[in-house]
Coordinates of C-alpha atoms and ligand atoms in Angstrom, one line a residue:
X217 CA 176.2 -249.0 99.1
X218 CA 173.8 -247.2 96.2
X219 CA 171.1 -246.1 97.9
X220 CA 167.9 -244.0 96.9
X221 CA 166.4 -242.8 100.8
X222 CA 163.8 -240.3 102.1
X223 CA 165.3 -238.5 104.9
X224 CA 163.4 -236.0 107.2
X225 CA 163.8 -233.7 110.0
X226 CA 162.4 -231.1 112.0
X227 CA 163.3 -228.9 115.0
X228 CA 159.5 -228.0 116.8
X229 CA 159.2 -227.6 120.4
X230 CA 155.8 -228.0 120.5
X231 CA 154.7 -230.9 118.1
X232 CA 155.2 -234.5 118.8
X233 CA 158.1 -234.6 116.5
X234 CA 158.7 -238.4 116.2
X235 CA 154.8 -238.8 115.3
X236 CA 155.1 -236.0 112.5
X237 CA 158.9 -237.6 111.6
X238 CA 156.5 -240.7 111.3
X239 CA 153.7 -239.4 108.9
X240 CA 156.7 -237.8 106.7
X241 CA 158.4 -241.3 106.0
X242 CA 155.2 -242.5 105.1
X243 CA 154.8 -239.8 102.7
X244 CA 158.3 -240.6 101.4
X245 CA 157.8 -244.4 101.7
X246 CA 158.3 -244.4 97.4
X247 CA 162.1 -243.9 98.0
X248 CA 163.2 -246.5 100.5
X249 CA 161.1 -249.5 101.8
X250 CA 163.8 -251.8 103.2
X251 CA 163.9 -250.2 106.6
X252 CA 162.9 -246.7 108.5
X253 CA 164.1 -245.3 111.6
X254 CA 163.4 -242.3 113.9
X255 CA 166.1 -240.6 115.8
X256 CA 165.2 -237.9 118.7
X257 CA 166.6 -235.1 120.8
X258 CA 165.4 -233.8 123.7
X259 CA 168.5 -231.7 124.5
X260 CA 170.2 -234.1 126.4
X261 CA 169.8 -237.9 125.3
X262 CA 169.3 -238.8 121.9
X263 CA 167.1 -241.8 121.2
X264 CA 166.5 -244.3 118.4
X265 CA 164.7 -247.0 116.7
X266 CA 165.4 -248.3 113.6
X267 CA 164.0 -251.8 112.1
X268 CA 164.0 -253.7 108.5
X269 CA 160.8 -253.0 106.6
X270 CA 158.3 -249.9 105.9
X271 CA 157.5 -247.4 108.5
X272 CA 154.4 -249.1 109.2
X273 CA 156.3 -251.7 110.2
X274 CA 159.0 -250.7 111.9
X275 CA 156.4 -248.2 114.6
X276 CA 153.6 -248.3 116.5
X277 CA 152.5 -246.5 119.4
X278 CA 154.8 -247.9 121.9
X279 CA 157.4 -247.2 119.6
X280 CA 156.8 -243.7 119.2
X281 CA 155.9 -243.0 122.6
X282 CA 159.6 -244.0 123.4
X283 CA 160.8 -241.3 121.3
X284 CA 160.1 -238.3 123.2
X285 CA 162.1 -234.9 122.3
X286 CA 161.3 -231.8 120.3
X287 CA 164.0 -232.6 117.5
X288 CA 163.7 -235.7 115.0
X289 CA 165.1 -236.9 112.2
X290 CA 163.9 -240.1 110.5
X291 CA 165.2 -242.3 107.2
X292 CA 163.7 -244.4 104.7
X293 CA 166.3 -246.8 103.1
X294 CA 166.9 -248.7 100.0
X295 CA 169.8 -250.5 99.5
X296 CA 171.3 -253.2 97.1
X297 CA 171.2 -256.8 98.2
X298 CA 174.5 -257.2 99.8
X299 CA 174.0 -254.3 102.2
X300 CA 170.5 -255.0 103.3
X301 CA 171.0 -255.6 107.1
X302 CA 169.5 -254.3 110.1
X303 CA 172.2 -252.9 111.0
X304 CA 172.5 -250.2 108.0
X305 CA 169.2 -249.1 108.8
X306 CA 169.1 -245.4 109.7
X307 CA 169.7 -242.7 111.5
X308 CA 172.7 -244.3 112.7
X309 CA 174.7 -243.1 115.5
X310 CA 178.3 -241.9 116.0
X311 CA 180.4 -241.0 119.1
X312 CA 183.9 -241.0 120.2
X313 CA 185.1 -239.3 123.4
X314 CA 183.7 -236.5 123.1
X315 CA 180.1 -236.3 121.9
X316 CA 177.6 -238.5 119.8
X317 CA 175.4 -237.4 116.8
X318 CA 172.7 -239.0 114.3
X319 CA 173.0 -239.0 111.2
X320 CA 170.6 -240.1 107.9
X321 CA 172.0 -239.6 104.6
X322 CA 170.7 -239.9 100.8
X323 CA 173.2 -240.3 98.3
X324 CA 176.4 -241.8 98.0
X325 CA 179.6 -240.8 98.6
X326 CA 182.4 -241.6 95.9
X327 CA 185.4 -241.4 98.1
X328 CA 183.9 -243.4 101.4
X329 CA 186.7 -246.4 101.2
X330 CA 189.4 -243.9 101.5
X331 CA 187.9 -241.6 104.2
X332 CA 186.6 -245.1 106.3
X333 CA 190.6 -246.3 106.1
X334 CA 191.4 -243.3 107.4
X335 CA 188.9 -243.0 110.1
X336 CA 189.4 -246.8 111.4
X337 CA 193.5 -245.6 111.1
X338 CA 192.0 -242.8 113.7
X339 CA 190.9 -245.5 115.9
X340 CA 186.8 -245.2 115.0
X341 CA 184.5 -247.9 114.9
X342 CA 181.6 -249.0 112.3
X343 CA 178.8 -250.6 112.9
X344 CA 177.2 -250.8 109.5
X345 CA 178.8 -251.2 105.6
X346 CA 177.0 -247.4 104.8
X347 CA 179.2 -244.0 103.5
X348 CA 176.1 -242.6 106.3
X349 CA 178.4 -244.0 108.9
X350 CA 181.4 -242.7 107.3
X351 CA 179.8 -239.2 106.9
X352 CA 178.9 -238.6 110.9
X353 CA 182.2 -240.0 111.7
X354 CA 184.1 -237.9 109.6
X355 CA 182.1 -234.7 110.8
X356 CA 183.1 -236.1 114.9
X357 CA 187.0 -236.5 113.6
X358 CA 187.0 -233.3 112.0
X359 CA 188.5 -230.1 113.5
X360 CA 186.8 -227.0 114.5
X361 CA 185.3 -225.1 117.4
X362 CA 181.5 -226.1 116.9
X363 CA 179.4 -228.3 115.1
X364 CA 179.2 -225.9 112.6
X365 CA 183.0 -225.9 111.8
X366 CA 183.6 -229.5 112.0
X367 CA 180.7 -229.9 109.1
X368 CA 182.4 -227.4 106.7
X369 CA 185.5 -229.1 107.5
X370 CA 184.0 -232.5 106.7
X371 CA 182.5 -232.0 103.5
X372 CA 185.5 -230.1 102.0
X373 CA 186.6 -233.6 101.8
X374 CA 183.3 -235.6 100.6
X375 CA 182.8 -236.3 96.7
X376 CA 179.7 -237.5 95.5
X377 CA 176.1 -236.7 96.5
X378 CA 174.6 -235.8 100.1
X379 CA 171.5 -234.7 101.4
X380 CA 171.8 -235.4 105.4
X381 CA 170.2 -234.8 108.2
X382 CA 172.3 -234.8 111.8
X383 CA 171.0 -234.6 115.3
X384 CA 173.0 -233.6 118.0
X385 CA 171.4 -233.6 122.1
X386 CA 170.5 -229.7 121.1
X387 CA 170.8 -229.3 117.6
X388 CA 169.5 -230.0 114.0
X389 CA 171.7 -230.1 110.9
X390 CA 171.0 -229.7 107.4
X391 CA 173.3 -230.6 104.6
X392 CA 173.5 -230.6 101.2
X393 CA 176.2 -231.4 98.6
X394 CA 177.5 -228.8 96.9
X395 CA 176.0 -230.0 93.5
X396 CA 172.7 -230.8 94.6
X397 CA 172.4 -234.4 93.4
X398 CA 169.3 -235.4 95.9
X399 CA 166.7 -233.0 96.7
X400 CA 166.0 -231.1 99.5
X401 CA 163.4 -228.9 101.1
X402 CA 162.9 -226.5 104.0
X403 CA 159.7 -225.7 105.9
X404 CA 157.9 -224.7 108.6
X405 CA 155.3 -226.2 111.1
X406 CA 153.3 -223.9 113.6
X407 CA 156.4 -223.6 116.0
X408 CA 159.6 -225.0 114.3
X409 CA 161.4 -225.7 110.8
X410 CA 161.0 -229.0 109.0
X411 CA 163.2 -230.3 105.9
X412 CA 162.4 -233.2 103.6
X413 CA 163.7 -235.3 100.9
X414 CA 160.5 -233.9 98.8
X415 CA 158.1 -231.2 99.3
X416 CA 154.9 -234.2 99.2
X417 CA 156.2 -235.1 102.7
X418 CA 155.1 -231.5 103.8
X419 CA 151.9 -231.5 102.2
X420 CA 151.0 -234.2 104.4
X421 CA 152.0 -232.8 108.0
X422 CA 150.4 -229.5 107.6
X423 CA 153.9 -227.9 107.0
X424 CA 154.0 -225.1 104.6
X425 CA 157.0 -225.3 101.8
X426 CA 159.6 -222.4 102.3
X427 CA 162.4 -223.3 99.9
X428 CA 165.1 -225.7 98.5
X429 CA 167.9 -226.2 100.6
X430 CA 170.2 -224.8 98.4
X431 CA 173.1 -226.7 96.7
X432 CA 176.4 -226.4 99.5
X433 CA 174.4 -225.0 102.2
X434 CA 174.8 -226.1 105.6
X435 CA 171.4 -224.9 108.3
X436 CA 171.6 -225.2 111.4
X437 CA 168.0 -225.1 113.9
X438 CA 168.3 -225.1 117.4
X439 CA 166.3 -222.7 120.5
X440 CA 168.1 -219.2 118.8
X441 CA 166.4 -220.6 115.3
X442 CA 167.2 -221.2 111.3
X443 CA 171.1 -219.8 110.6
X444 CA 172.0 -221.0 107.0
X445 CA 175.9 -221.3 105.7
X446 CA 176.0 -220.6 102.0
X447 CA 178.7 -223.0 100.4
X448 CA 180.5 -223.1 97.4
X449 CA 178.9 -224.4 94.5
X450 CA 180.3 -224.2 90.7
X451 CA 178.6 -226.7 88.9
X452 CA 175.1 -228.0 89.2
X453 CA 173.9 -231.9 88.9
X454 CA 170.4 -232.8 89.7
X455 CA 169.5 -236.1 89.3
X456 CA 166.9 -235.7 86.6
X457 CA 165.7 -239.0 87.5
X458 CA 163.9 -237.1 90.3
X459 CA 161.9 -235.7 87.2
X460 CA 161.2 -239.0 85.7
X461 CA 160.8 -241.6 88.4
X462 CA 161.5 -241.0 91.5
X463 CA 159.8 -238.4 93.4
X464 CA 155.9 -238.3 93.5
X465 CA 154.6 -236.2 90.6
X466 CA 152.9 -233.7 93.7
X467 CA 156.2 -232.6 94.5
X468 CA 158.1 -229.5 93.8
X469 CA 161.6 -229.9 93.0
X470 CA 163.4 -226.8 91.8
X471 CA 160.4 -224.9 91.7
X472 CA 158.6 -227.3 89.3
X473 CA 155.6 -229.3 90.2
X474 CA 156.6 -232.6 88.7
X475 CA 153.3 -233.5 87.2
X476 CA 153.2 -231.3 84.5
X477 CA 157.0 -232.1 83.7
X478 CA 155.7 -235.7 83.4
X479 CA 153.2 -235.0 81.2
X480 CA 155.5 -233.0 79.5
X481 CA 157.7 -235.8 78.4
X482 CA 154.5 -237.6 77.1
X483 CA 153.8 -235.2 74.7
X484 CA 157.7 -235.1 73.9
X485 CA 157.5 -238.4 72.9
X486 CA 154.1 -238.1 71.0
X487 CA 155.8 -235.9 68.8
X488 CA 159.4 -237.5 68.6
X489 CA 157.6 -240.7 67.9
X490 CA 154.0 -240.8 66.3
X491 CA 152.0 -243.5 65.9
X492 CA 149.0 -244.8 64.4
X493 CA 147.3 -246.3 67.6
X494 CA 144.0 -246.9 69.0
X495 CA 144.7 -246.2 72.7
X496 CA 147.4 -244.8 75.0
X497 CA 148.1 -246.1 78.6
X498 CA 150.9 -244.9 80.9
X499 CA 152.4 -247.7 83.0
X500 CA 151.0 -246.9 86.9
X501 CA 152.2 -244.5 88.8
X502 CA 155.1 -243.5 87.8
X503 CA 153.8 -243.1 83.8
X504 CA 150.2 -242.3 84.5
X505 CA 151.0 -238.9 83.8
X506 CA 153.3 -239.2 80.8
X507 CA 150.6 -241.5 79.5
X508 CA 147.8 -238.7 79.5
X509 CA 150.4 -236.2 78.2
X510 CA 151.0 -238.4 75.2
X511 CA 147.3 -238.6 74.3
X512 CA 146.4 -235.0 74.9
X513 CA 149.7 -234.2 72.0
X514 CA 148.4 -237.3 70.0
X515 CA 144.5 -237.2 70.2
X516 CA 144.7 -240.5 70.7
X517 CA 142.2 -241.5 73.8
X518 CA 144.2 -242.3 77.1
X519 CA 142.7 -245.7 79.2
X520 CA 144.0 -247.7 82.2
X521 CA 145.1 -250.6 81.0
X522 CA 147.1 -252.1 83.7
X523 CA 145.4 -252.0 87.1
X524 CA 148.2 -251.9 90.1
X525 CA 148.4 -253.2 93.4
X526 CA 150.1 -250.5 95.0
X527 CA 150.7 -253.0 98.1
X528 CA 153.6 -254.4 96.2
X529 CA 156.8 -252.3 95.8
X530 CA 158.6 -250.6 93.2
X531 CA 160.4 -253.3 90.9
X532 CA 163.1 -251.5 90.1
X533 CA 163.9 -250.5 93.8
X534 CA 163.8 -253.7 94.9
X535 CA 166.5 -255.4 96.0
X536 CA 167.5 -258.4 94.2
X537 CA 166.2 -260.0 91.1
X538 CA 164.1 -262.7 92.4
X539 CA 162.2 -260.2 94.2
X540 CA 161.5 -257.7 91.0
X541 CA 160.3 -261.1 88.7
X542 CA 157.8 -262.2 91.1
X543 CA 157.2 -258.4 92.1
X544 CA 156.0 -257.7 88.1
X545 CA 153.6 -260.3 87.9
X546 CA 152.1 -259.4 91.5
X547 CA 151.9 -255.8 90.5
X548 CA 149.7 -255.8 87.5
X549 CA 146.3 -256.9 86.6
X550 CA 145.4 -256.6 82.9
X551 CA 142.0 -255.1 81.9
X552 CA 141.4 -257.6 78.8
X553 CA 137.9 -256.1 78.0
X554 CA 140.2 -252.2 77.8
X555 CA 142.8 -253.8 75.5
X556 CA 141.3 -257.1 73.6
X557 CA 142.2 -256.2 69.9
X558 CA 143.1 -252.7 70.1
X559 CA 146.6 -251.1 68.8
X560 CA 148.5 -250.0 72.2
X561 CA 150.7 -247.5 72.7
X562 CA 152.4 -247.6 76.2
X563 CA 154.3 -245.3 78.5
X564 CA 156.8 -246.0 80.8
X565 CA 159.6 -244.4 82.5
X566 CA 162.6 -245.9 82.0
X567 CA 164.5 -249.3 80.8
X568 CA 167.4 -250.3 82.8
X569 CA 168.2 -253.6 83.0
X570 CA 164.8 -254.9 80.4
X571 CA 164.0 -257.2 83.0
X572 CA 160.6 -255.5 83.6
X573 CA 159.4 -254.2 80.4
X574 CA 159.5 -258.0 78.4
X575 CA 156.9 -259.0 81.1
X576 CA 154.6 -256.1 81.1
X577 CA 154.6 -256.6 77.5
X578 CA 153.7 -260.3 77.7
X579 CA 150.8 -259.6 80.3
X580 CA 149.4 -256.9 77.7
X581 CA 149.2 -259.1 74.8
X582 CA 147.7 -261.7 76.5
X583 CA 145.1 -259.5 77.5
X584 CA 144.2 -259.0 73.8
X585 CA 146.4 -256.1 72.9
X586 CA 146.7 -256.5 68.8
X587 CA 149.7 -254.1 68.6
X588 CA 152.2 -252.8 71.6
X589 CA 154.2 -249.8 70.9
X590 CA 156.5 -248.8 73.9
X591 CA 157.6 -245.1 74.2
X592 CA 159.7 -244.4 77.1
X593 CA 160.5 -240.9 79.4
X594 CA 164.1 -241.7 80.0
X595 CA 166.5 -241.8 76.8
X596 CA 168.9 -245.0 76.9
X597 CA 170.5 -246.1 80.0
X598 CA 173.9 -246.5 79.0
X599 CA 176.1 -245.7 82.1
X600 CA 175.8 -247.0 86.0
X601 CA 175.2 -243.8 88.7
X602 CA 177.2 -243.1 90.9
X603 CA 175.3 -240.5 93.1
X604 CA 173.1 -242.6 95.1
X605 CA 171.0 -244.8 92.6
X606 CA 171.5 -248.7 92.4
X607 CA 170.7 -249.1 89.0
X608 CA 172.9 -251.7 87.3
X609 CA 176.7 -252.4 86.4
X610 CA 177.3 -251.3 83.0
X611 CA 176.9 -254.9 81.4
X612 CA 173.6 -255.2 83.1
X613 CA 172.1 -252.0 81.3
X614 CA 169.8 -253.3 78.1
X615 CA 171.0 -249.8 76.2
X616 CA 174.7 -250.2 76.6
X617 CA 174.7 -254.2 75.3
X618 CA 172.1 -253.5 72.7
X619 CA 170.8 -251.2 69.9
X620 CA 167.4 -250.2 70.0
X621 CA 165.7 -252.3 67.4
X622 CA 167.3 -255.4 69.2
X623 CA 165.7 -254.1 72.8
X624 CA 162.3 -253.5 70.5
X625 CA 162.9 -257.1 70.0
X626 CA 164.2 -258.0 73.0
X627 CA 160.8 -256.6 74.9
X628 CA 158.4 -258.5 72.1
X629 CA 157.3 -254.6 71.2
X630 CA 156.0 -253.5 67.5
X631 CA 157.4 -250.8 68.3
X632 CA 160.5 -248.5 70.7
X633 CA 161.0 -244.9 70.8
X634 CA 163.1 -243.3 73.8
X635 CA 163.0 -239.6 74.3
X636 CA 165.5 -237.7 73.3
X637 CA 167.5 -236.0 75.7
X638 CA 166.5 -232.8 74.4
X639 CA 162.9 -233.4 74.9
X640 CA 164.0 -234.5 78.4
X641 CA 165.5 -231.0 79.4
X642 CA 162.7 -229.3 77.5
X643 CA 160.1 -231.0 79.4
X644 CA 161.4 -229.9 82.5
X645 CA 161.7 -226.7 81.6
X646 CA 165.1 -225.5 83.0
X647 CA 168.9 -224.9 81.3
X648 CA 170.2 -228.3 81.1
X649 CA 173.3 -227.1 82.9
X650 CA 170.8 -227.9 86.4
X651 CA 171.4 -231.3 85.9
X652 CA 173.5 -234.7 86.0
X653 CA 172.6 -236.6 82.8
X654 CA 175.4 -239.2 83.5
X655 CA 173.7 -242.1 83.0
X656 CA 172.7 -241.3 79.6
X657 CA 175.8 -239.4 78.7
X658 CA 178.5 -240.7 80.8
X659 CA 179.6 -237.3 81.2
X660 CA 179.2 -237.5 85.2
X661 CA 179.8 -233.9 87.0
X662 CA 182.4 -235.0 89.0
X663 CA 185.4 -237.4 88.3
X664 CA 184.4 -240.9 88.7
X665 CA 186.4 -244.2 89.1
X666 CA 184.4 -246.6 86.7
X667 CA 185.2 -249.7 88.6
X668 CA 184.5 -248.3 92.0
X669 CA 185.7 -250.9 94.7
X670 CA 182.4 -251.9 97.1
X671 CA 182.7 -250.5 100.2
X672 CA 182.3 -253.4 102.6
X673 CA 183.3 -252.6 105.6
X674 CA 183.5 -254.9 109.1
X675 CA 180.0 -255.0 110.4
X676 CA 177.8 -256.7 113.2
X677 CA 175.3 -259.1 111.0
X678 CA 172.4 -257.7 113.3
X679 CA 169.0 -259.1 111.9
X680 CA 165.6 -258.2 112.5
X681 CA 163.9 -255.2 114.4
X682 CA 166.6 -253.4 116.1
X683 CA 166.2 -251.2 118.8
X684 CA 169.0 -248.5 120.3
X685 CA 168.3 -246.2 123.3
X686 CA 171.8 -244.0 123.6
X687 CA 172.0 -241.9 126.7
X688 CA 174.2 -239.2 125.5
X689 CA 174.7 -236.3 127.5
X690 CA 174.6 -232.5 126.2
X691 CA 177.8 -231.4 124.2
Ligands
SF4_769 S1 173.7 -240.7 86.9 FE1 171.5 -240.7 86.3 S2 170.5 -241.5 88.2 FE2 172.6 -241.0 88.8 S3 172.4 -238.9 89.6 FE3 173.0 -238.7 87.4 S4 171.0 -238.5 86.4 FE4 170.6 -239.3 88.4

């Protein structure tokens, strides 16, 4: 059910929507690589591929071609092991009687099991074992005399995080949760709007940034253009994970490019933690910039030390555990003649489960490194999320089983220093108010049930590529 996704959408009557929809997921490929799909409108029929792998995979140029229409919306997933089936893949697509939508989500919603016992109590169907599925069938039960009303119905009664794209035969939809867990931007292409999990996804279509879709807001694009629905929102939550790991340090998120707040947190940590070291290396990508912002505070020189194949996916988003041991030693090459017999300190963003970090350690010693000293971005892990990120039960997490001189050991480091959350929030440079810090804290911004039943619901076992064409008429 924890997912991490890219979503996308735009509303352009003169582009070839699914080929820019396409180019976006690619750009947003870091947040989801265990399937993709494209939904499109053309103002009568909705159509829409989906398949298991990256973008890449999933289209070509007879897929695409199929997707004519000037509205898209298109999804990158990740999901945890027991969810990762075709059939979860998104945009999936909802009807009853009356009319059909897509729908692509990123987040998670808390209370999914209840609503989806009430919706199959209502007589409607599921396909897949996603809260996404839930969402668009919630907004199709809901009351109200337009699409509009049905979606402020619906959310009243969704907790947890949602940014979401919906297609209807006419019409494109833009939610967001009313604290702003997952980000979400809103811009424009030559002839229509586009919004994006990250702004990085606009850079590369030519699409200029406008804004941030704000936390509670509800837009709707369709032929009369952009009408936005202000929504309540008390209390804000951004995942400052975002920050740390898991938007591309090129994108703007709350008005901050994230490289500089990366770098940021390396200097943060230079200072928290000094050390008498020859060399500094952030862990590639998703350190490389922390890493120079800890030599530039330190004066120490900054190196790569760990070439990456970027062919092989993120560890930590990877589904199961076999996947992220064999992925570590696949994704690094060791520069021996950088490292042979110098004192090492490295970067890296987080420590979840330790799984990683004993084997990147390993690789660096055996390439020469005399002394390893570990400084991380994210402060202790202690708590699982619950807004959208699949990273580890409570007993799994290194930091709530284990001081930190034990993980130092644990990891085969000389040495361990976290950042404080503190120099967290000051490296982003906004009121820490902005932001969920739950899985440090365990102070989550809305009321969580610790032992959250999985949601698994009834579901086809669909495997492979998976191809829907829905002819669904105008509402
Ligand atoms: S618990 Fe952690 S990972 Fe989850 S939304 Fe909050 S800050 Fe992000």
């Amino acid at each position: 059910m924890h997912e991490s996704c890219g979503i996308f959408g735009i509303y352009s009557p003169d582009e070839d929507v699914a080929r820019l929809t396409f180019f976006a997921l690619f750009a947003l490929q870091h947040r989801g690589q265990e399937s993709s799909g494209i939904a499109t409108a053309d103002g009568k029929k909705i159509r829409v591929i989906t398949g298991m792998g990256r973008v890449s995979y999933v289209f070509d140029e007879g897929a695409l071609s199929n997707l004519s229409g000037h509205i898209a919306i298109g999804h990158n997933r990740y999901s945890t092991a027991g969810s990762s089936r075709a059939s979860n893949a998104q945009p999936i697509i909802v009807r009853n009687d009356d009319s059909s939508l897509a729908i692509a989500n990123n987040g998670n919603i808390i209370n999914a099991k209840y609503l989806y016992e009430e919706l199959v109590g209502q007589g409607y169907k599921f396909n897949s074992t996603t809260d996404t599925e839930v969402i668009g069938n919630l907004i199709l039960s809901s009351p109200g005399n337009n699409w509009v009303e049905k979606i402020q119905h619906a959310i009243r009664r969704l907790q947890g995080a949602y940014s979401t794209v919906v297609l209807t035969p006419d019409e494109l939809f833009v939610i967001r949760d009313p604290l702003g867990v997952r980000p979400l931007c809103l811009g424009t292409v030559d002839s229509g709007w586009v919004v994006a999990s990250e702004s990085c996804a606009l850079d590369h279509i030519g699409a200029a940034f406008v804004r941030e879709v704000t936390p509670g807001e509800i837009i709707v694009i369709n032929k009369n253009g952009l009408e936005s629905y202000k929504g309540e929102s008390s209390k804000k939550g951004a995942c400052i994970f975002e920050y740390i790991y898991f938007a591309r340090p090129d994108s703007i998120i709350n008005g901050r490019l994230l490289y500089p707040a990366r770098q940021a947190m390396g200097a943060g940590l230079a200072r928290e933690y000094p050390v008498d070291a020859d060399i500094v290396m952030g862990v590639p990508d998703s350190a490389t910039a922390a890493g120079t912002g800890f030599a530039r505070e330190s004066g120490i020189p900054v190196v790569e030390g760990l070439i990456k194949n970027r062919y092989v996916g993120r560890t930590f988003i990877e589904p199961d555990q076999r996947i992220r041991d064999l992925g570590v030693k696949l994704k690094f090459n060791p520069l021996s003649q950088v490292l042979d017999g110098e004192r090492l300190v490295v970067v890296d963003d987080s420590i979840v489960r330790g799984t990683t970090t004993p084997s990147v350690v390993k690789i660096l010693r055996k390439a020469g490194a005399k002394e390893i000293h570990m400084r991380i971005c994210a402060p202790p892990i202690k708590y699982p999320c619950f807004f959208g990120v699949d990273m580890a039960t409570r007993r799994e997490l290194i930091a709530a089983q284990k001081t930190i001189p034990e993980i130092c050991e644990f990891i085969g480091a000389d040495s361990l220093g976290y950042l404080s959350i503190d120099g967290l929030i000051n490296s982003v440079g906004l009121p820490r108010d902005n932001f969920c810090l739950a899985c440090f804290t365990g102070d989550y911004p809305i009321p969580v049930q610790l032992e959250m039943d999985k949601l698994e619901l009834e579901t086809m076992a669909a495997g492979g590529h998976q191809e829907v064409y829905d002819g669904t008429e105008g509402r």
